[in-house]
XYZ file of C-alpha atoms in Angstrom:
651
model
C 22.211 -5.742 1.840
C 23.728 -2.960 3.978
C 27.261 -4.381 4.225
C 27.285 -6.095 0.846
C 27.726 -9.864 0.480
C 24.748 -12.119 1.205
C 21.855 -11.759 3.605
C 22.226 -11.784 7.369
C 20.700 -10.350 10.529
C 21.045 -6.629 11.281
C 20.185 -4.454 14.268
C 19.744 -0.676 14.499
C 20.255 1.130 17.790
C 16.768 2.270 18.910
C 18.269 5.265 20.749
C 20.691 6.320 17.987
C 19.556 5.471 14.431
C 23.001 6.365 13.077
C 24.491 3.318 14.810
C 23.900 -0.060 13.153
C 25.179 -3.569 13.739
C 25.821 -5.142 10.345
C 27.477 -8.335 9.144
C 28.883 -10.219 6.283
C 28.139 -13.916 6.224
C 29.378 -16.310 8.910
C 29.456 -13.883 11.795
C 31.686 -11.033 10.641
C 30.042 -8.376 12.801
C 30.626 -4.619 12.497
C 29.402 -1.546 14.303
C 28.647 0.956 11.579
C 28.261 4.697 12.184
C 26.469 6.596 9.444
C 27.961 9.899 10.575
C 31.506 8.808 9.783
C 30.557 6.091 7.256
C 32.992 3.772 9.080
C 32.512 0.103 9.976
C 34.383 -1.213 13.040
C 34.975 -4.965 13.397
C 33.460 -6.117 16.714
C 33.240 -9.905 16.276
C 33.878 -11.663 19.608
C 36.967 -13.894 19.668
C 37.645 -17.144 21.542
C 40.086 -16.988 24.406
C 43.170 -19.147 24.884
C 42.192 -22.808 25.067
C 38.650 -22.166 23.782
C 37.382 -24.259 20.866
C 36.829 -22.525 17.527
C 33.692 -20.459 17.182
C 31.170 -21.825 14.711
C 29.189 -19.064 13.008
C 26.032 -19.590 11.030
C 25.853 -18.004 7.581
C 23.053 -15.808 8.991
C 24.406 -15.355 12.525
C 21.770 -14.058 14.963
C 22.382 -10.719 16.679
C 20.091 -8.921 19.132
C 19.985 -5.586 20.943
C 18.504 -6.187 24.374
C 15.026 -4.668 24.769
C 16.133 -3.592 28.265
C 19.404 -1.818 27.408
C 20.322 -0.489 23.963
C 24.048 -0.800 24.764
C 23.702 -4.534 25.415
C 24.208 -6.940 22.515
C 23.760 -10.682 22.179
C 25.559 -12.594 19.433
C 25.529 -16.320 18.760
C 28.116 -18.829 17.568
C 27.655 -22.267 19.120
C 27.437 -20.358 22.383
C 25.850 -17.041 23.335
C 27.978 -13.916 23.704
C 27.020 -10.728 25.570
C 28.395 -7.199 25.317
C 27.346 -4.319 27.574
C 29.350 -1.680 25.718
C 28.030 -1.915 22.138
C 30.511 -4.598 21.093
C 33.704 -3.118 22.486
C 34.106 -6.169 24.724
C 32.387 -9.529 24.931
C 31.677 -12.221 27.510
C 30.366 -15.706 26.689
C 27.301 -16.411 28.849
C 26.867 -20.062 27.894
C 28.693 -23.192 26.969
C 27.942 -24.919 23.671
C 24.147 -24.799 23.268
C 24.004 -27.112 20.249
C 24.326 -30.891 19.862
C 27.960 -30.276 18.805
C 27.645 -32.929 16.108
C 30.316 -33.157 13.420
C 28.434 -32.590 10.174
C 30.848 -34.853 8.284
C 29.678 -37.796 10.410
C 26.007 -37.308 9.517
C 24.214 -39.624 7.136
C 22.595 -38.251 4.004
C 21.287 -39.968 0.903
C 21.233 -43.186 2.951
C 24.847 -43.295 4.127
C 27.847 -41.470 5.582
C 30.173 -40.387 2.785
C 33.901 -40.048 2.565
C 35.192 -36.572 3.243
C 36.815 -36.762 -0.188
C 33.411 -37.165 -1.818
C 32.184 -33.769 -0.580
C 32.470 -30.644 -2.706
C 31.476 -26.982 -2.433
C 31.421 -27.040 1.355
C 33.057 -23.617 1.489
C 29.923 -21.707 0.539
C 27.676 -22.885 3.331
C 27.138 -22.435 7.052
C 29.059 -24.205 9.710
C 26.910 -26.766 11.509
C 25.679 -26.931 15.100
C 25.255 -23.160 15.395
C 22.780 -20.743 16.934
C 20.141 -19.453 14.517
C 17.882 -17.299 16.703
C 18.093 -15.178 19.860
C 15.250 -13.519 21.768
C 15.142 -11.864 25.176
C 11.771 -11.387 26.835
C 10.807 -7.695 26.788
C 8.687 -8.432 29.859
C 11.289 -10.204 32.025
C 14.935 -9.137 31.741
C 17.358 -12.055 31.582
C 14.846 -14.566 30.178
C 16.585 -15.489 26.929
C 15.799 -18.097 24.294
C 18.030 -19.389 21.523
C 17.314 -21.742 18.620
C 19.817 -23.880 16.761
C 20.227 -25.354 13.306
C 20.238 -28.853 14.810
C 16.759 -28.807 16.323
C 17.168 -27.341 19.819
C 15.625 -24.505 21.790
C 17.596 -23.502 24.878
C 16.424 -21.252 27.733
C 18.051 -19.208 30.478
C 15.971 -17.445 33.097
C 18.863 -15.714 34.868
C 20.736 -13.919 32.125
C 22.903 -16.874 31.190
C 24.050 -18.113 34.589
C 22.192 -21.375 34.042
C 20.678 -22.937 30.956
C 18.224 -25.730 30.282
C 17.180 -27.445 27.093
C 13.537 -26.753 26.223
C 11.220 -29.637 25.479
C 11.436 -31.099 22.004
C 9.179 -29.407 19.479
C 6.285 -31.866 18.968
C 6.179 -33.761 15.693
C 9.484 -32.331 14.521
C 12.267 -34.658 13.447
C 15.571 -34.479 15.358
C 18.094 -32.029 13.928
C 15.449 -30.018 12.055
C 16.361 -26.364 11.578
C 14.948 -23.859 14.121
C 14.472 -20.777 11.993
C 13.240 -18.361 14.639
C 12.507 -17.993 18.350
C 10.552 -14.993 19.620
C 9.646 -14.160 23.208
C 6.137 -12.849 23.724
C 5.576 -9.104 23.881
C 2.995 -9.583 26.640
C 3.745 -12.598 28.827
C 7.100 -13.475 30.368
C 6.335 -17.198 30.109
C 5.304 -17.302 26.451
C 7.643 -17.931 23.525
C 7.165 -18.798 19.856
C 9.341 -21.065 17.715
C 9.423 -21.605 13.950
C 11.195 -24.625 12.467
C 11.462 -26.456 9.172
C 12.619 -29.817 7.907
C 12.544 -29.257 4.145
C 16.095 -30.564 3.742
C 14.716 -33.980 4.638
C 11.834 -33.649 2.159
C 9.335 -32.576 4.827
C 7.506 -29.416 3.755
C 4.978 -29.211 6.597
C 4.658 -25.929 8.519
C 6.109 -26.084 12.037
C 4.934 -23.152 14.163
C 4.844 -23.548 17.960
C 3.915 -21.688 21.130
C 4.944 -22.394 24.721
C 3.299 -20.770 27.722
C 5.742 -22.150 30.301
C 9.116 -20.999 28.993
C 9.639 -23.965 26.718
C 8.701 -26.776 29.107
C 5.788 -27.731 26.862
C 4.819 -26.743 23.339
C 1.721 -26.754 21.189
C 1.420 -26.320 17.437
C -0.151 -23.089 16.195
C 0.259 -23.959 12.516
C -3.541 -24.028 12.379
C -4.841 -24.385 8.837
C -1.548 -23.651 7.067
C -1.170 -26.184 4.242
C 1.934 -28.224 3.490
C 4.482 -26.193 1.589
C 4.130 -23.112 3.785
C 7.571 -23.318 5.358
C 7.810 -20.783 8.173
C 10.861 -18.546 8.471
C 10.041 -15.822 11.004
C 7.231 -14.897 13.383
C 6.215 -11.656 15.086
C 3.546 -10.861 17.677
C 1.638 -7.589 17.775
C 2.679 -5.450 20.726
C -0.930 -4.510 21.560
C -3.039 -7.591 20.826
C -1.329 -10.872 21.766
C -3.523 -12.972 19.466
C -2.424 -11.041 16.352
C 0.527 -12.814 14.733
C 2.531 -12.375 11.525
C 4.448 -15.137 9.776
C 7.111 -14.796 7.122
C 6.926 -17.918 4.976
C 8.411 -19.517 1.891
C 5.530 -18.313 -0.274
C 4.571 -14.968 1.222
C 3.323 -13.276 4.369
C 0.593 -14.650 6.609
C -1.370 -13.275 9.529
C -3.485 -14.829 12.251
C -5.974 -12.823 14.301
C -6.705 -15.684 16.715
C -3.337 -16.805 17.998
C -2.610 -19.269 15.199
C -5.910 -21.166 15.062
C -6.385 -19.942 11.487
C -4.100 -18.075 9.105
C -4.712 -15.860 6.077
C -2.260 -14.829 3.396
C -1.728 -11.085 3.259
C -2.855 -9.820 -0.122
C -0.460 -7.653 -2.064
C 2.662 -9.374 -0.781
C 4.483 -11.258 -3.541
C 4.654 -15.045 -3.547
C 8.328 -15.258 -2.614
C 10.211 -16.317 0.538
C 9.969 -13.792 3.375
C 12.997 -14.772 5.439
C 12.653 -12.077 8.085
C 9.900 -9.807 9.368
C 9.825 -7.004 11.914
C 7.167 -4.710 13.379
C 7.814 -0.973 13.315
C 5.901 -0.015 16.444
C 5.799 3.760 16.074
C 3.765 3.606 12.859
C 2.338 0.071 13.237
C 4.008 -1.192 10.069
C 5.004 -4.745 9.160
C 8.349 -4.891 7.371
C 9.429 -7.992 5.453
C 12.754 -8.926 3.852
C 12.804 -11.562 1.129
C 15.280 -14.140 -0.094
C 15.495 -12.189 -3.342
C 16.878 -9.172 -1.453
C 13.519 -7.435 -1.628
C 12.112 -5.179 1.078
C 8.372 -4.739 1.597
C 6.324 -2.650 4.006
C 2.671 -3.012 4.974
C 1.865 0.508 6.109
C -0.410 0.756 9.133
C -1.679 -2.719 9.918
C -3.960 -1.405 12.715
C -7.075 -2.557 10.781
C -5.909 -6.133 11.414
C -5.673 -5.302 15.100
C -9.183 -3.846 15.017
C -10.415 -6.890 13.101
C -8.898 -9.168 15.746
C -10.765 -7.154 18.380
C -14.082 -7.778 16.603
C -14.484 -4.328 15.047
C -16.515 -5.778 12.169
C -18.994 -8.619 12.128
C -21.748 -9.997 9.932
C -21.471 -8.689 6.377
C -18.439 -6.575 7.260
C -17.882 -2.851 7.220
C -15.349 -0.085 7.484
C -12.650 -0.451 10.128
C -11.547 2.481 12.317
C -9.718 5.166 10.313
C -6.462 6.690 11.453
C -6.327 10.501 11.463
C -4.821 11.921 8.271
C -2.163 14.608 7.887
C -3.221 17.551 5.696
C -0.608 19.009 3.379
C 0.254 19.148 -0.313
C 2.703 16.380 -1.346
C 5.891 17.557 -2.991
C 6.338 16.839 -6.693
C 10.053 17.416 -7.398
C 11.163 18.851 -10.712
C 7.537 18.897 -11.958
C 7.515 15.093 -12.085
C 6.752 12.264 -9.710
C 9.555 10.035 -8.442
C 13.207 11.052 -8.732
C 13.599 12.583 -12.186
C 17.079 13.948 -11.462
C 18.631 10.526 -10.793
C 18.216 9.056 -14.258
C 16.109 6.269 -15.673
C 18.066 3.476 -13.968
C 17.373 4.702 -10.427
C 14.858 2.592 -8.531
C 12.377 4.419 -6.350
C 9.656 2.641 -4.400
C 6.204 4.149 -4.177
C 5.273 6.135 -1.091
C 2.242 5.067 0.933
C -1.001 6.422 -0.445
C -1.474 10.038 0.574
C -4.424 11.125 2.687
C -6.936 9.114 4.682
C -6.474 5.354 4.373
C -9.821 3.534 4.415
C -9.858 -0.208 5.123
C -13.010 -2.299 4.892
C -13.985 -5.932 5.209
C -16.531 -7.894 3.164
C -17.517 -11.280 4.522
C -18.703 -12.413 1.097
C -18.214 -11.283 -2.470
C -20.937 -8.971 -3.771
C -22.318 -10.682 -6.853
C -24.897 -9.973 -9.546
C -28.022 -12.092 -10.134
C -26.443 -13.493 -13.307
C -23.333 -14.548 -11.354
C -25.554 -16.169 -8.725
C -27.469 -18.037 -11.429
C -24.298 -19.303 -13.068
C -22.897 -20.433 -9.716
C -26.104 -22.385 -8.995
C -26.036 -23.897 -12.489
C -22.390 -24.889 -12.017
C -23.325 -26.882 -8.924
C -26.125 -28.608 -10.816
C -23.819 -29.394 -13.722
C -21.085 -30.777 -11.476
C -23.623 -32.970 -9.692
C -24.890 -34.331 -13.029
C -28.328 -32.726 -12.693
C -30.274 -30.938 -15.431
C -29.846 -27.177 -15.684
C -33.257 -25.499 -16.105
C -33.874 -22.734 -18.613
C -33.964 -19.485 -16.574
C -36.713 -17.828 -18.597
C -36.695 -14.816 -20.880
C -37.630 -12.361 -18.143
C -34.573 -13.410 -16.173
C -32.323 -13.138 -19.221
C -33.720 -9.699 -20.088
C -33.136 -8.490 -16.527
C -29.582 -9.831 -16.586
C -28.846 -8.053 -19.873
C -29.352 -4.638 -18.237
C -28.080 -5.358 -14.733
C -25.322 -3.130 -13.423
C -22.141 -4.303 -11.794
C -22.177 -4.288 -7.979
C -20.179 -1.538 -6.332
C -18.487 -1.124 -2.967
C -18.354 2.603 -2.236
C -16.916 4.488 0.703
C -18.733 7.790 1.121
C -16.871 10.548 2.964
C -18.912 13.281 4.663
C -17.826 16.440 6.430
C -18.899 17.558 9.899
C -22.132 18.976 8.438
C -23.047 15.643 6.859
C -22.399 16.900 3.324
C -20.925 14.351 0.923
C -17.326 15.242 0.093
C -16.244 12.241 -1.962
C -17.300 8.828 -3.283
C -14.451 6.281 -3.392
C -14.882 2.931 -5.127
C -13.161 -0.272 -4.040
C -13.206 -4.012 -4.765
C -16.331 -6.095 -4.161
C -14.565 -9.395 -3.457
C -14.554 -11.019 -0.026
C -11.821 -10.056 2.411
C -9.987 -6.955 3.581
C -9.567 -4.090 1.124
C -7.906 -0.707 1.313
C -8.630 2.494 -0.604
C -7.543 6.065 0.047
C -9.038 9.534 -0.011
C -6.634 12.256 -1.153
C -8.274 14.878 1.121
C -9.748 16.664 -1.877
C -13.137 17.228 -3.403
C -13.751 15.609 -6.818
C -11.951 16.955 -9.855
C -14.095 19.313 -11.919
C -12.697 18.430 -15.360
C -15.233 17.420 -18.029
C -15.570 13.653 -18.300
C -13.330 12.256 -21.029
C -13.203 8.469 -21.394
C -10.544 8.424 -24.109
C -7.098 7.122 -23.138
C -4.301 9.480 -24.237
C -1.332 7.944 -26.006
C 1.134 10.042 -24.020
C 0.860 11.866 -20.705
C 3.776 14.205 -19.920
C 5.301 13.635 -16.460
C 4.375 17.127 -15.301
C 0.695 16.667 -16.114
C -0.329 14.265 -13.367
C -3.878 13.210 -12.551
C -6.633 15.790 -12.277
C -7.466 16.722 -8.716
C -10.176 18.752 -7.089
C -9.908 21.498 -4.475
C -8.660 20.675 -0.999
C -11.059 19.704 1.748
C -10.514 21.695 4.943
C -8.952 20.179 8.057
C -11.552 19.029 10.531
C -13.753 16.089 11.435
C -14.980 13.668 8.771
C -17.020 10.502 8.636
C -16.731 7.513 6.295
C -19.310 4.810 5.619
C -19.200 1.673 3.456
C -22.091 1.483 0.996
C -22.967 -1.428 -1.279
C -24.870 -0.862 -4.541
C -26.212 -4.113 -5.962
C -29.215 -5.408 -7.899
C -30.961 -2.049 -8.114
C -30.628 -1.097 -4.454
C -28.075 0.368 -2.067
C -27.456 -0.247 1.619
C -24.921 0.584 4.309
C -22.629 -2.141 5.616
C -21.276 -1.793 9.134
C -21.098 1.442 11.037
C -19.664 4.813 10.079
C -16.169 5.735 11.249
C -15.164 9.227 12.329
C -11.659 10.565 11.846
C -9.785 13.848 11.853
C -7.887 15.582 9.084
C -5.097 17.499 10.809
C -2.739 20.124 9.349
C 0.827 18.880 9.238
C 2.906 20.418 12.061
C 4.862 22.552 9.589
C 1.616 24.278 8.553
C 0.424 25.177 12.051
C -0.678 28.815 12.141
C 0.433 29.523 8.587
C -2.977 30.445 7.151
C -6.726 30.480 7.696
C -7.333 27.036 6.198
C -11.107 27.493 6.015
C -10.570 30.627 3.946
C -8.006 28.875 1.728
C -10.317 25.940 1.036
C -13.353 28.155 0.450
C -11.420 30.133 -2.173
C -10.186 26.967 -3.888
C -13.694 25.543 -4.000
C -14.998 28.805 -5.479
C -12.277 28.715 -8.120
C -12.895 25.022 -8.838
C -16.625 25.595 -9.268
C -15.991 28.416 -11.742
C -13.485 26.199 -13.561
C -16.145 23.451 -13.745
C -18.621 25.830 -15.374
C -16.037 27.374 -17.715
C -14.805 23.915 -18.768
C -18.375 22.830 -19.404
C -18.886 25.849 -21.643
C -15.725 24.950 -23.537
C -16.981 21.417 -24.079
C -20.324 22.775 -25.319
C -18.507 24.986 -27.812
C -16.602 21.939 -29.032
C -19.837 20.015 -29.396
C -21.376 22.942 -31.298
C -18.464 22.930 -33.739
C -18.863 19.192 -34.227
C -22.585 19.633 -34.843
C -21.797 22.317 -37.455
C -19.381 19.992 -39.268
C -22.112 17.366 -39.512
C -24.693 19.974 -40.548
C -22.461 21.201 -43.401
C -22.109 17.648 -44.668
C -25.850 16.997 -44.326
C -26.766 20.255 -46.087
C -25.310 18.930 -49.323
C -27.847 16.095 -49.105
C -30.843 18.298 -48.284
C -33.022 18.449 -51.438
C -35.085 21.437 -50.261
C -32.213 23.587 -48.958
C -31.745 27.128 -50.220
C -28.507 29.068 -50.666
C -29.183 31.234 -47.608
C -28.938 28.191 -45.397
C -25.280 27.760 -46.439
C -24.588 31.401 -45.566
C -26.350 31.064 -42.212
C -24.167 28.091 -41.336
C -21.019 30.099 -42.119
C -22.219 33.018 -40.009
C -22.915 30.757 -37.042
C -19.493 29.140 -37.403
C -17.886 32.602 -37.234
C -19.921 33.421 -34.132
C -18.813 30.215 -32.419
C -15.183 30.980 -33.283
C -15.566 34.399 -31.651
C -16.983 32.772 -28.517
C -14.023 30.418 -28.410
C -11.640 33.360 -28.653
C -13.315 35.015 -25.666
C -13.199 31.812 -23.654
C -9.785 30.392 -24.587
C -7.829 33.356 -25.982
C -6.610 34.591 -29.353
C -5.198 31.510 -31.061
C -3.919 33.486 -34.022
C -1.734 35.678 -31.810
C -0.642 32.608 -29.899
C 0.257 30.778 -33.091
C 2.617 33.650 -33.885
C 3.999 33.649 -30.328
C 2.487 37.017 -29.511
C 0.976 37.938 -26.168
C -2.740 38.591 -25.869
C -5.146 39.809 -23.209
C -5.952 37.001 -20.716
C -9.086 35.129 -21.654
C -11.654 33.795 -19.200
C -9.929 30.389 -19.151
C -6.480 32.019 -18.859
C -7.554 33.859 -15.729
C -9.313 30.993 -13.984
C -6.583 28.542 -14.994
C -3.969 30.858 -13.531
C -5.815 30.854 -10.216
C -6.464 27.101 -10.080
C -2.986 26.059 -11.187
C -1.137 28.752 -9.273
C -2.968 28.429 -5.976
C -4.769 25.063 -6.003
C -1.584 23.147 -5.169
C -0.905 25.133 -1.996
C -2.319 25.610 1.491
C -1.449 29.319 1.486
C -3.715 32.341 1.583
C -4.620 33.473 -1.954
C -2.938 36.664 -3.127
C -4.797 39.835 -4.022
C -3.969 39.079 -7.656
C -5.588 35.647 -7.360
C -8.730 37.202 -5.934
C -8.894 39.911 -8.607
C -8.329 37.410 -11.419
C -11.174 35.267 -10.085
C -13.482 38.292 -9.884
C -12.720 39.319 -13.493
C -13.153 35.766 -14.768
C -16.473 35.358 -12.937
C -17.817 38.680 -14.241
C -16.751 38.024 -17.831
C -18.151 34.502 -17.736
C -21.548 35.673 -16.479
C -22.126 37.694 -19.675
C -20.397 35.067 -21.809
C -22.590 32.206 -20.600
C -25.856 34.041 -21.256
C -24.738 34.830 -24.820
C -23.595 31.224 -25.344
C -26.894 29.892 -24.065
C -28.781 32.038 -26.584
C -26.478 30.868 -29.375
C -26.999 27.188 -28.570
C -30.674 27.277 -27.609
C -31.831 29.680 -30.306
C -29.468 30.164 -33.255
C -28.101 26.626 -33.496
C -31.472 25.057 -32.769
C -33.135 27.190 -35.467
C -30.569 26.064 -38.038
C -31.193 22.436 -37.128
C -34.921 22.982 -37.509
C -34.256 24.503 -40.948
C -32.166 21.493 -41.926
C -34.947 19.151 -40.845
C -37.405 21.139 -42.965
C -35.010 20.954 -45.913
C -35.002 17.156 -45.656
C -31.386 16.837 -44.469
C -30.259 13.518 -42.966
C -30.033 13.293 -39.175
C -27.040 14.961 -37.523
C -25.715 14.547 -33.947
C -27.516 16.703 -31.390
C -30.625 17.292 -33.480
C -33.858 16.622 -31.676
C -36.393 14.262 -33.184
C -39.084 16.099 -35.164
C -42.581 16.178 -33.685
């Protein structure tokens, strides 16, 4: 929490992000300036003859949406400052029921004041708990209280009226939040709860006449979903977000139905805010956690009917093109020690969000689901037949794939995502596929500087993404394609010919793909030779020359490896050697592939040398594998040797 102590409301000046209004519990309000790192006490004080101010543990504070110098702060009455807290004026009388909490009944009776303990670590009672001024109509202000009231002023505090009682809510229930609509000066939302009385129903309300009447918008929220805070999208009025006791919820139809936001933990979200510049939802939890849903615009598009039927890809926001920084050759904050906590950044690149109305299932899953219904109804389950079982034994898993194409319609990348029903999000890192040979083994240790393999950059420009489903031996598009732009980050503007940069990186990556493939083939050839040596000892018709031929081929393969990978003997003795083919191409890929800069003349020359050397190398390697190695395997077959990996079946 910014000021230490326990949780409370905070406000940050929208015109000066270095100025914050922070608290400690029970209304100790400070204006904090990050430039000086000083906190100035600005809590309003009662005047002579005024009653004591009652402050809630989590006292509400609000910067007016109409004037960033104007603050509202709530005790049992509402205070206003027009000079950032330097002076205060009360603009209401007591807006609560002003009930003495020690006269209230609980556990069936009113108790002696001497029977009460631990009343120092809790809020005062009959206090304000929420403040909201309409961004549409200045001076229309709502407050909620911890004893069940919503109060309204329509003239900046000159006069107040008590809003209608929230329907179905017990008297003195806690009003957790009040929020004026972002779109309509007569609409306001209220969130309340009565869990202290054993009532765990959700209480979410909307009024379209400034609190004169209310209707429930709890929709299909089940009991146990206690609401804490509500926010309305600033572009689509029917898109709502709810912070609740067990997570975050959203409604795309004004509260008729709600859905839990996947990815958010099942913990109490006591406060939520919308960051309008980037369209982010920010949630703060009772466990002092802080969570951000980056770019919720797909929910806005979904609310507008962007997808229907089976689903599809939602509109894609333009992506910034740059190379992410990796400090100190490692991801995260390696210089701050192992006990420093660092949250993950949003996924880099183009964020792709798609919706599936139903889970994509296999025929075997469909059969089992149908059989489950029969079993639960007490009916017989028929034998599916051997043809069905054989087909199921070779069926592939369904796939949801987003295919990214460039402006010419050429496929740039395939990106796989979940096949379950609902909204899903994947990302494209603005690169072509990695060219490394496929290796399905899992290494025991990956050094922090290694990182995942990446392909060459894709050039800035226009791209198109389409959701494709592969299931039951066929593939089909779902929804329509979405076009988006990849734009160079502002810092890169005019720094290089990006088309030239990307073309060079793709040329280098393609050569690296071929060189790596040759290296893998050499490794396979060595493995085949090891098996052939072992098999030769069990070949009854083998002659001595065959042993010598195997040794000669092994020496030839070792020489090819030296040309491709370098002189290992010199390296073992820490001596320099002439760059090999892989040394040269690796220098280009590793030294230039992580930049957006124009390749140097040295990069270009290294690539030319590597390409020329590899052209002659690959033809010689092909002859070695197709002729020499194949002839030895044929000789082993004739000698009656057992089968070895890579050997073709005899005619």
